[in-house]
CSV table of C-alpha atoms and ligand atoms in Angstrom, one decimal:
chain,number,residue,atom,x,y,z
A,1,MET,CA,0.0,0.0,0.0
A,2,SER,CA,1.4,3.4,-1.0
A,3,LYS,CA,2.1,5.9,1.8
A,4,PRO,CA,-0.1,9.1,2.1
A,5,LYS,CA,1.5,12.1,0.4
A,6,VAL,CA,2.1,14.9,2.7
A,7,ALA,CA,3.2,18.5,1.8
A,8,PHE,CA,3.8,21.7,4.0
A,9,PHE,CA,3.3,25.2,2.9
A,10,ASP,CA,3.9,28.6,4.2
A,11,PHE,CA,2.2,31.8,3.7
A,12,THR,CA,2.4,35.2,5.6
A,13,SER,CA,3.9,34.0,8.9
A,14,CYS,CA,6.9,34.0,11.3
A,15,GLU,CA,7.4,30.2,10.6
A,16,GLY,CA,7.4,29.9,14.4
A,17,CYS,CA,4.7,27.0,14.0
A,18,GLN,CA,7.2,25.0,11.7
A,19,LEU,CA,10.0,25.5,14.2
A,20,ASN,CA,7.7,24.3,17.1
A,21,LYS,CA,7.2,21.0,15.2
A,22,LEU,CA,10.9,20.5,15.7
A,23,ASN,CA,10.5,20.4,19.4
A,24,PHE,CA,8.9,17.1,18.8
A,25,GLU,CA,11.6,15.8,16.6
A,26,ASN,CA,11.7,12.2,17.8
A,27,GLU,CA,8.0,11.5,17.7
A,28,LEU,CA,7.7,13.4,14.4
A,29,LEU,CA,10.5,11.1,12.8
A,30,ASP,CA,8.5,7.9,13.7
A,31,LEU,CA,5.4,9.5,12.0
A,32,LEU,CA,7.3,10.7,9.0
A,33,GLU,CA,8.2,7.0,8.3
A,34,LEU,CA,4.6,6.4,7.7
A,35,VAL,CA,4.2,9.0,5.0
A,36,ASP,CA,5.9,10.5,1.9
A,37,ILE,CA,6.9,14.1,2.3
A,38,VAL,CA,6.4,15.4,-1.2
A,39,GLU,CA,6.8,19.1,-0.6
A,40,PHE,CA,8.3,21.2,2.1
A,41,ARG,CA,10.1,24.4,1.0
A,42,GLU,CA,12.5,24.5,3.9
A,43,ALA,CA,13.7,21.1,3.5
A,44,MET,CA,13.6,20.0,-0.2
A,45,ASP,CA,13.2,21.3,-3.7
A,46,ASP,CA,10.8,18.5,-5.1
A,47,LYS,CA,7.4,19.2,-6.2
A,48,ALA,CA,4.3,16.9,-6.5
A,49,ASP,CA,0.9,17.3,-8.5
A,50,ALA,CA,-1.3,16.2,-5.6
A,51,TYR,CA,-1.4,15.6,-1.8
A,52,ASP,CA,-3.3,13.4,0.5
A,53,ILE,CA,-2.6,16.0,3.4
A,54,ALA,CA,-1.5,19.6,2.9
A,55,PHE,CA,-0.6,21.4,6.1
A,56,ILE,CA,-0.7,25.3,5.7
A,57,GLU,CA,1.0,27.8,7.9
A,58,GLY,CA,0.5,31.4,7.8
A,59,SER,CA,-2.4,33.9,6.7
A,60,ILE,CA,-3.6,35.2,3.3
A,61,SER,CA,-2.3,38.7,2.8
A,62,THR,CA,-1.5,39.3,-0.9
A,63,PRO,CA,-3.3,38.5,-4.3
A,64,SER,CA,-0.6,35.8,-4.9
A,65,CYS,CA,-1.5,34.1,-1.5
A,66,VAL,CA,-5.1,33.8,-2.7
A,67,GLU,CA,-4.0,32.4,-6.1
A,68,ARG,CA,-1.7,30.0,-4.5
A,69,ILE,CA,-4.1,28.6,-1.7
A,70,HIS,CA,-6.7,27.9,-4.3
A,71,ASP,CA,-4.3,25.9,-6.4
A,72,ILE,CA,-3.1,23.9,-3.2
A,73,ARG,CA,-6.8,23.3,-2.2
A,74,ARG,CA,-7.5,21.9,-5.7
A,75,ARG,CA,-4.7,19.4,-5.4
A,76,SER,CA,-5.3,18.3,-1.8
A,77,LYS,CA,-7.7,15.7,-0.3
A,78,ILE,CA,-7.4,17.1,3.3
A,79,LEU,CA,-6.2,20.4,4.2
A,80,VAL,CA,-5.1,21.6,7.6
A,81,ALA,CA,-4.6,25.2,8.9
A,82,LEU,CA,-1.6,25.1,11.3
A,83,GLY,CA,-1.2,27.8,13.9
A,84,GLN,CA,-3.4,31.0,14.6
A,85,CYS,CA,-2.1,33.0,11.6
A,86,ALA,CA,-3.6,30.3,9.3
A,87,VAL,CA,-6.6,29.6,11.5
A,88,SER,CA,-7.9,33.2,12.0
A,89,GLY,CA,-5.2,35.6,10.7
A,90,GLY,CA,-3.7,35.6,14.0
A,91,VAL,CA,-1.3,38.6,14.9
A,92,ASN,CA,-1.1,39.5,11.2
A,93,ALA,CA,-4.8,40.4,11.4
A,94,ILE,CA,-3.8,43.5,13.5
A,95,LYS,CA,-3.3,45.2,10.2
A,96,ASN,CA,-7.0,44.9,9.5
A,97,LEU,CA,-7.6,47.3,12.3
A,98,HIS,CA,-6.1,50.2,10.3
A,99,PRO,CA,-7.0,51.5,6.9
A,100,LEU,CA,-5.0,49.5,4.3
A,101,GLU,CA,-3.6,52.4,2.5
A,102,TRP,CA,-2.2,53.8,5.7
A,103,VAL,CA,-0.6,50.5,6.6
A,104,LYS,CA,1.1,50.1,3.2
A,105,GLU,CA,2.6,53.6,3.5
A,106,GLU,CA,3.7,53.2,7.1
A,107,VAL,CA,5.4,50.0,6.2
A,108,TYR,CA,6.7,50.5,2.6
A,109,GLY,CA,6.8,54.4,2.4
A,110,GLU,CA,6.7,55.7,-1.1
A,111,ASP,CA,7.4,52.4,-2.6
A,112,ASN,CA,4.3,50.9,-1.3
A,113,TYR,CA,2.9,50.4,-4.8
A,114,LEU,CA,5.5,47.8,-5.3
A,115,PHE,CA,4.0,45.6,-2.5
A,116,PRO,CA,0.4,44.4,-3.4
A,117,SER,CA,-1.2,43.8,0.0
A,118,ILE,CA,-4.8,43.0,0.8
A,119,ARG,CA,-6.8,42.5,4.0
A,120,VAL,CA,-5.4,39.7,6.1
A,121,GLN,CA,-7.6,36.6,5.9
A,122,ALA,CA,-7.7,33.2,7.6
A,123,VAL,CA,-7.1,30.3,5.3
A,124,LYS,CA,-10.9,29.1,5.8
A,125,ASP,CA,-12.0,32.7,4.5
A,126,VAL,CA,-10.6,31.8,1.1
A,127,VAL,CA,-10.9,28.0,0.6
A,128,LYS,CA,-12.4,25.0,2.5
A,129,VAL,CA,-10.3,23.9,5.7
A,130,ASP,CA,-10.8,20.4,6.9
A,131,TYR,CA,-9.0,20.6,10.1
A,132,GLU,CA,-7.1,23.4,12.3
A,133,VAL,CA,-4.4,23.5,15.0
A,134,ARG,CA,-4.7,26.5,17.1
A,135,GLY,CA,-2.3,28.6,19.0
A,136,CYS,CA,0.6,31.0,18.5
A,137,PRO,CA,2.6,29.0,18.1
A,138,MET,CA,0.4,26.0,17.3
A,139,SER,CA,0.2,23.4,20.0
A,140,ALA,CA,2.8,20.7,19.1
A,141,PRO,CA,1.1,17.9,21.0
A,142,GLU,CA,-2.3,18.8,19.3
A,143,TYR,CA,-0.5,18.7,16.0
A,144,LEU,CA,1.1,15.2,16.5
A,145,HIS,CA,-2.5,13.9,17.7
A,146,LEU,CA,-4.1,15.3,14.4
A,147,PHE,CA,-1.3,13.9,12.3
A,148,LYS,CA,-1.5,10.6,13.8
A,149,SER,CA,-5.3,10.5,13.6
A,150,LEU,CA,-5.4,11.5,9.9
A,151,ILE,CA,-2.7,8.8,9.1
A,152,LEU,CA,-5.0,6.3,11.0
A,153,GLY,CA,-8.1,7.6,9.3
A,154,ARG,CA,-9.6,8.6,12.6
A,155,LYS,CA,-11.4,11.8,13.7
A,156,PRO,CA,-9.1,14.0,15.7
A,157,GLU,CA,-10.3,15.7,18.9
A,158,THR,CA,-11.4,19.1,18.7
A,159,PHE,CA,-11.9,21.8,21.4
A,160,ASP,CA,-14.6,24.3,21.8
A,161,TYR,CA,-14.7,25.2,25.3
A,162,ALA,CA,-12.9,27.7,27.3
A,163,VAL,CA,-9.3,27.6,28.8
A,164,CYS,CA,-10.8,28.0,32.2
A,165,VAL,CA,-12.3,24.5,32.0
A,166,GLU,CA,-9.0,22.9,31.4
A,167,CYS,CA,-7.6,25.2,34.2
A,168,LYS,CA,-9.9,24.3,36.7
A,169,LEU,CA,-9.6,20.5,36.0
A,170,LYS,CA,-5.8,21.0,36.8
A,171,GLU,CA,-7.1,22.6,40.0
A,172,ASN,CA,-4.8,25.8,39.4
A,173,GLU,CA,-5.2,28.8,41.6
A,174,CYS,CA,-6.8,31.4,39.3
A,175,VAL,CA,-4.1,34.0,38.3
A,176,MET,CA,-7.0,36.6,38.4
A,177,GLU,CA,-6.8,36.2,42.3
A,178,LYS,CA,-3.1,37.5,41.9
A,179,GLY,CA,-4.3,40.6,40.0
A,180,MET,CA,-3.4,39.3,36.5
A,181,PHE,CA,-5.7,39.8,33.6
A,182,CYS,CA,-6.5,36.4,32.2
A,183,LEU,CA,-8.3,35.7,28.9
A,184,GLY,CA,-9.1,32.1,29.8
A,185,PRO,CA,-12.8,32.5,30.1
A,186,VAL,CA,-13.2,33.5,26.5
A,187,THR,CA,-10.3,31.6,24.9
A,188,ARG,CA,-10.6,28.1,23.1
A,189,ALA,CA,-8.9,25.2,25.1
A,190,GLY,CA,-6.7,22.7,23.9
A,191,CYS,CA,-3.4,23.7,25.3
A,192,GLY,CA,-3.9,22.3,28.6
A,193,ALA,CA,-4.2,25.7,30.0
A,194,ILE,CA,-0.3,25.7,29.9
A,195,CYS,CA,0.1,29.5,30.9
A,196,PRO,CA,-2.0,29.6,34.0
A,197,SER,CA,-0.6,26.2,35.0
A,198,ASN,CA,2.8,28.0,35.0
A,199,GLY,CA,1.6,31.1,37.0
A,200,GLN,CA,1.0,33.2,33.8
A,201,TYR,CA,-2.1,34.7,32.5
A,202,CYS,CA,-3.7,33.6,29.2
A,203,THR,CA,-3.3,36.1,26.3
A,204,GLY,CA,-5.8,34.4,24.1
A,205,CYS,CA,-3.4,32.9,21.6
A,206,ARG,CA,-5.9,30.1,20.4
A,207,GLY,CA,-8.6,32.4,19.5
A,208,VAL,CA,-12.2,32.9,20.8
A,209,VAL,CA,-14.4,30.0,21.9
A,210,SER,CA,-17.5,29.7,19.6
A,211,ASN,CA,-20.1,29.8,22.5
A,212,VAL,CA,-18.7,32.3,24.9
A,213,ASN,CA,-20.4,32.5,28.3
A,214,GLU,CA,-20.6,36.4,28.2
A,215,LYS,CA,-22.4,36.7,31.3
A,216,GLY,CA,-19.9,34.4,33.2
A,217,ALA,CA,-16.9,36.1,31.6
A,218,VAL,CA,-18.1,39.6,32.3
A,219,ASP,CA,-18.9,38.8,36.0
A,220,MET,CA,-15.5,37.0,36.4
A,221,LEU,CA,-13.8,40.3,35.1
A,222,LYS,CA,-15.9,42.7,37.2
A,223,LYS,CA,-15.2,40.5,40.2
A,224,HIS,CA,-11.6,41.2,39.8
A,225,GLY,CA,-12.0,44.8,39.0
A,226,PHE,CA,-11.2,44.3,35.3
A,227,SER,CA,-13.3,45.9,32.4
A,228,THR,CA,-14.6,44.4,29.1
A,229,THR,CA,-13.1,47.3,27.2
A,230,GLU,CA,-9.7,46.3,28.4
A,231,ALA,CA,-10.6,42.6,27.6
A,232,LEU,CA,-11.5,43.4,24.0
A,233,LYS,CA,-8.3,45.6,23.6
A,234,ARG,CA,-6.1,42.8,24.8
A,235,MET,CA,-8.0,40.3,22.4
A,236,LYS,CA,-6.9,42.4,19.6
A,237,MET,CA,-3.5,40.8,19.7
A,238,PHE,CA,-4.5,37.3,18.4
A,239,CYS,CA,-8.2,37.6,17.7
A,240,ALA,CA,-8.5,41.0,15.7
A,241,ASN,CA,-10.5,39.1,12.8
A,242,GLU,CA,-12.7,37.2,15.3
A,243,ILE,CA,-14.0,40.2,17.3
A,244,GLU,CA,-14.2,42.5,14.3
A,245,GLN,CA,-16.8,40.1,12.6
B,301,SF4,S1,0.7,31.3,14.6
B,301,SF4,FE1,2.3,32.6,15.7
B,301,SF4,S2,4.1,31.2,15.7
B,301,SF4,FE2,2.7,30.4,14.2
B,301,SF4,S3,3.4,31.4,12.3
B,301,SF4,FE3,1.8,32.7,13.2
B,301,SF4,S4,2.9,34.2,14.3
B,301,SF4,FE4,4.3,32.5,14.0
B,302,SF4,S1,-9.3,33.1,34.5
B,302,SF4,FE1,-7.3,32.1,33.8
B,302,SF4,S2,-6.4,31.5,35.6
B,302,SF4,FE2,-8.5,31.8,36.1
B,302,SF4,S3,-9.4,29.8,35.9
B,302,SF4,FE3,-9.7,30.9,34.0
B,302,SF4,S4,-7.9,30.2,32.7
B,302,SF4,FE4,-7.5,29.7,34.8
B,303,SF4,S1,-3.1,29.5,28.0
B,303,SF4,FE1,-3.9,31.0,26.6
B,303,SF4,S2,-2.1,32.0,25.9
B,303,SF4,FE2,-1.4,30.1,26.8
B,303,SF4,S3,-1.2,28.8,25.2
B,303,SF4,FE3,-3.3,28.5,26.1
B,303,SF4,S4,-4.5,29.8,24.7
B,303,SF4,FE4,-2.5,30.4,24.4
């Protein structure tokens, strides 16, 4: 039986998600035995006509990105968005909070006409996405779980509840009690509440949970003397596209 053909593509990103993969080098090497890597710009020059699984890092921010992602989608059976840039636009989407012409002039000055730039979009805003791995950088354990599941033909686990749920299951002391502004009540779980578990506040890097318990979140903020205005301001770091919709 032939091995599944797997390809990796990067769009507008810092490439941090691809680097994060390397932290799980040993487990990844075992997985790579089971597949054929047919395209991976950072490691090889080969090209292929079709892919069983295409992993996409980065957001769509130029006309050529739009063209390229359509082309990849046409040739892929399964397409996976890796990391928050690909899933929602991530930090790149901060650009969308300002007029596009102003941003282009600020970044490229009078030569800005040489750099075609469009509103930052998530991959799913342009083509169908089958699966996503959230986080900035993406969660490597979640990525391995998804990769293994796809190879085995199983449905990977997905997460659509707040980080607070994972945090409470770990019996952590709430960092809000220590005066930290934590976005756990509105942020999508799946990271194992890694930041609060290490005494840090959640900055919302996995995006917003789809069914936010608004009353519960507002009550929690108020109880600790924080405002919703400040919460929305903080959410702009990773969730600009999500809160603008
Ligand atoms: S999600 Fe974060 S770590 Fe991953 S490519 Fe985007 S900015 Fe970099
Ligand atoms: S607000 Fe933050 S620290 Fe508190 S329970 Fe929720 S995730 Fe944990
Ligand atoms: S706790 Fe929040 S900031 Fe930390 S990894 Fe999880 S979602 Fe991201």
